[in-house]
Amino acid sequence: KDNMLISELCKRKMLSIQIIHSCINNLLNEFDSSQSEDLIESLCKLLVTMRDSLDQSSPPARLVEQFHRPSVQSYYDELEKISNGTLNSGKPVELSQRLKFMILDVVELRDRKWEAKPAPKPKVVESRPQSGYKDNQKGGVNDRRNQNQNQNPNRSYNNNGNNNSQDIRRSQQQQQQQ
């Protein structure tokens, strides 16, 4: 969350881009030692927030010497290694699927020059039979209706194969009244 504030201040030219490079390096180094998923999530959000302004800059020489990350591309390379399960130090990493996909989204977004994915076109749904059942095949509505009538020939069934005994009683009462 603090990184978001820092990146917004940098975008408004209130902080230098060097501070962002320092934050990114610190987040990557802290993750190397603690493997806290919150750090990677913060890093991804920071990279997306800074977008082009980060790509148009390069890390300051003192950070390159200290952290051995000579370019902005090295940040993304390290992120990809992390999503594949290894750190720069060679230690294995276990990340949740959510974070792996978050990293992949950031890397893909950068590869597309920070253009969002095109919205998927809506698919046309073909018309379906109204009943939703296959009437003429075994297990369809008509098959079940026939089975019910064979089991209880004295009962009447409506179109859904349900018992119509209340309807029968009403019609019998009406006939008696006439």
Short mmCIF file of C-alpha atoms in Angstrom, two decimals:
data_model
loop_
_atom_site.label_atom_id
_atom_site.label_comp_id
_atom_site.label_asym_id
_atom_site.label_seq_id
_atom_site.Cartn_x
_atom_site.Cartn_y
_atom_site.Cartn_z
CA LYS A 1 0.00 0.00 0.00
CA ASP A 2 2.89 2.33 0.78
CA ASN A 3 4.35 1.49 -2.62
CA MET A 4 1.17 2.69 -4.30
CA LEU A 5 1.51 6.03 -2.56
CA ILE A 6 5.14 6.27 -3.59
CA SER A 7 4.34 5.43 -7.20
CA GLU A 8 1.53 7.99 -7.34
CA LEU A 9 3.83 10.65 -5.91
CA CYS A 10 6.43 9.74 -8.51
CA LYS A 11 3.88 9.97 -11.33
CA ARG A 12 3.03 13.48 -10.15
CA LYS A 13 6.76 14.34 -10.28
CA MET A 14 6.91 14.81 -6.50
CA LEU A 15 9.50 11.99 -6.15
CA SER A 16 12.24 10.87 -8.48
CA ILE A 17 12.12 7.62 -10.44
CA GLN A 18 15.27 6.56 -8.57
CA ILE A 19 13.12 6.01 -5.47
CA ILE A 20 10.90 3.62 -7.42
CA HIS A 21 13.95 1.65 -8.55
CA SER A 22 15.06 1.49 -4.94
CA CYS A 23 11.61 0.25 -3.83
CA ILE A 24 11.57 -2.46 -6.52
CA ASN A 25 15.02 -3.68 -5.56
CA ASN A 26 14.08 -3.70 -1.88
CA LEU A 27 10.89 -5.66 -2.55
CA LEU A 28 12.75 -8.26 -4.61
CA ASN A 29 15.47 -8.63 -1.98
CA GLU A 30 12.99 -8.89 0.88
CA PHE A 31 11.12 -11.57 -1.05
CA ASP A 32 14.39 -13.49 -1.50
CA SER A 33 14.71 -13.77 2.27
CA SER A 34 11.10 -13.92 3.53
CA GLN A 35 9.13 -15.28 0.53
CA SER A 36 6.09 -13.27 1.63
CA GLU A 37 3.48 -13.23 -1.12
CA ASP A 38 2.41 -9.73 -0.08
CA LEU A 39 5.74 -8.41 -1.33
CA ILE A 40 5.22 -9.86 -4.80
CA GLU A 41 1.68 -8.52 -4.94
CA SER A 42 2.96 -5.04 -3.97
CA LEU A 43 5.71 -5.30 -6.57
CA CYS A 44 3.25 -6.22 -9.32
CA LYS A 45 0.97 -3.31 -8.43
CA LEU A 46 3.95 -0.95 -8.32
CA LEU A 47 5.17 -2.07 -11.75
CA VAL A 48 1.72 -1.66 -13.29
CA THR A 49 1.23 1.74 -11.72
CA MET A 50 4.58 3.05 -12.97
CA ARG A 51 4.29 1.48 -16.45
CA ASP A 52 5.99 3.57 -19.13
CA SER A 53 7.84 5.95 -16.84
CA LEU A 54 9.72 3.01 -15.36
CA ASP A 55 10.50 1.54 -18.79
CA GLN A 56 11.91 4.87 -19.97
CA SER A 57 14.38 5.04 -17.10
CA SER A 58 17.28 2.94 -15.93
CA PRO A 59 18.34 2.01 -12.41
CA PRO A 60 20.93 4.32 -10.84
CA ALA A 61 24.51 3.06 -10.82
CA ARG A 62 24.66 2.68 -7.03
CA LEU A 63 21.62 0.34 -7.12
CA VAL A 64 23.07 -1.68 -10.00
CA GLU A 65 26.25 -2.25 -8.01
CA GLN A 66 24.37 -3.05 -4.81
CA PHE A 67 21.61 -5.31 -6.21
CA HIS A 68 23.10 -6.52 -9.51
CA ARG A 69 20.01 -5.65 -11.52
CA PRO A 70 21.37 -3.61 -14.45
CA SER A 71 18.11 -2.81 -16.23
CA VAL A 72 14.36 -2.62 -15.87
CA GLN A 73 14.16 -5.84 -17.88
CA SER A 74 16.05 -7.60 -15.09
CA TYR A 75 13.10 -6.90 -12.75
CA TYR A 76 10.73 -8.68 -15.09
CA ASP A 77 13.17 -11.52 -15.67
CA GLU A 78 13.42 -12.07 -11.94
CA LEU A 79 9.64 -11.98 -11.61
CA GLU A 80 9.32 -14.66 -14.27
CA LYS A 81 11.86 -16.84 -12.44
CA ILE A 82 9.83 -16.43 -9.27
CA SER A 83 6.62 -17.43 -11.05
CA ASN A 84 8.44 -20.51 -12.38
CA GLY A 85 9.41 -21.50 -8.85
CA THR A 86 13.01 -20.33 -8.32
CA LEU A 87 14.75 -17.32 -6.87
CA ASN A 88 17.92 -15.66 -8.17
CA SER A 89 19.71 -17.34 -5.29
CA GLY A 90 18.54 -20.72 -6.63
CA LYS A 91 16.16 -21.44 -3.72
CA PRO A 92 12.82 -23.00 -4.63
CA VAL A 93 9.67 -20.88 -4.23
CA GLU A 94 6.07 -21.93 -3.68
CA LEU A 95 3.59 -19.32 -4.94
CA SER A 96 -0.18 -19.48 -5.05
CA GLN A 97 -1.77 -19.78 -8.47
CA ARG A 98 -3.27 -16.33 -8.01
CA LEU A 99 0.17 -14.75 -7.69
CA LYS A 100 1.62 -16.75 -10.56
CA PHE A 101 -1.13 -15.43 -12.81
CA MET A 102 -0.70 -11.91 -11.44
CA ILE A 103 2.98 -12.02 -12.42
CA LEU A 104 2.13 -13.40 -15.85
CA ASP A 105 -0.45 -10.64 -16.34
CA VAL A 106 2.13 -7.94 -15.51
CA VAL A 107 4.73 -9.45 -17.85
CA GLU A 108 2.19 -9.87 -20.68
CA LEU A 109 0.90 -6.33 -20.16
CA ARG A 110 4.44 -4.99 -20.55
CA ASP A 111 5.01 -7.14 -23.63
CA ARG A 112 1.89 -5.54 -25.16
CA LYS A 113 3.39 -2.09 -24.45
CA TRP A 114 0.96 -1.58 -21.54
CA GLU A 115 -2.11 -1.95 -23.74
CA ALA A 116 -4.96 -3.81 -22.08
CA LYS A 117 -6.15 -7.07 -23.55
CA PRO A 118 -8.86 -6.60 -26.14
CA ALA A 119 -12.26 -7.42 -24.71
CA PRO A 120 -13.47 -10.85 -25.80
CA LYS A 121 -16.20 -10.81 -28.40
CA PRO A 122 -19.54 -12.08 -27.15
CA LYS A 123 -20.37 -15.57 -28.28
CA VAL A 124 -23.62 -16.33 -30.02
CA VAL A 125 -25.64 -18.97 -28.22
CA GLU A 126 -27.47 -21.31 -30.52
CA SER A 127 -31.15 -21.91 -29.85
CA ARG A 128 -31.98 -24.86 -27.64
CA PRO A 129 -35.05 -27.05 -27.53
CA GLN A 130 -37.75 -25.44 -25.38
CA SER A 131 -38.24 -28.37 -23.05
CA GLY A 132 -34.52 -28.79 -22.44
CA TYR A 133 -34.99 -32.57 -22.62
CA LYS A 134 -34.63 -35.05 -25.40
CA ASP A 135 -38.22 -36.22 -25.78
CA ASN A 136 -37.76 -39.20 -28.03
CA GLN A 137 -34.73 -40.79 -26.45
CA LYS A 138 -34.52 -43.07 -23.48
CA GLY A 139 -34.50 -41.00 -20.30
CA GLY A 140 -36.35 -38.10 -21.94
CA VAL A 141 -39.63 -36.57 -20.75
CA ASN A 142 -41.87 -38.86 -22.80
CA ASP A 143 -40.00 -41.95 -21.63
CA ARG A 144 -40.47 -41.00 -17.96
CA ARG A 145 -44.12 -40.13 -18.52
CA ASN A 146 -44.74 -43.54 -20.11
CA GLN A 147 -42.97 -45.32 -17.25
CA ASN A 148 -45.08 -43.46 -14.67
CA GLN A 149 -48.32 -44.30 -16.47
CA ASN A 150 -47.33 -47.97 -16.77
CA GLN A 151 -46.64 -48.16 -13.04
CA ASN A 152 -49.90 -46.41 -12.01
CA PRO A 153 -52.45 -46.74 -14.81
CA ASN A 154 -55.23 -45.17 -12.66
CA ARG A 155 -53.37 -41.90 -12.29
CA SER A 156 -53.22 -39.10 -14.80
CA TYR A 157 -50.03 -37.15 -15.51
CA ASN A 158 -49.59 -33.66 -16.89
CA ASN A 159 -47.10 -32.69 -19.61
CA ASN A 160 -44.19 -32.67 -17.18
CA GLY A 161 -44.85 -36.23 -16.07
CA ASN A 162 -46.21 -35.12 -12.69
CA ASN A 163 -49.24 -36.64 -10.98
CA ASN A 164 -52.50 -34.87 -11.81
CA SER A 165 -54.57 -36.44 -9.02
CA GLN A 166 -55.80 -33.04 -7.77
CA ASP A 167 -56.99 -32.17 -11.26
CA ILE A 168 -58.80 -35.53 -11.48
CA ARG A 169 -60.59 -34.95 -8.17
CA ARG A 170 -61.74 -31.50 -9.27
CA SER A 171 -63.11 -32.80 -12.54
CA GLN A 172 -64.93 -35.68 -10.73
CA GLN A 173 -66.50 -33.25 -8.27
CA GLN A 174 -67.64 -31.02 -11.13
CA GLN A 175 -69.22 -34.00 -12.91
CA GLN A 176 -71.09 -35.05 -9.74
CA GLN A 177 -72.45 -31.55 -9.25
CA GLN A 178 -73.90 -31.54 -12.76
#
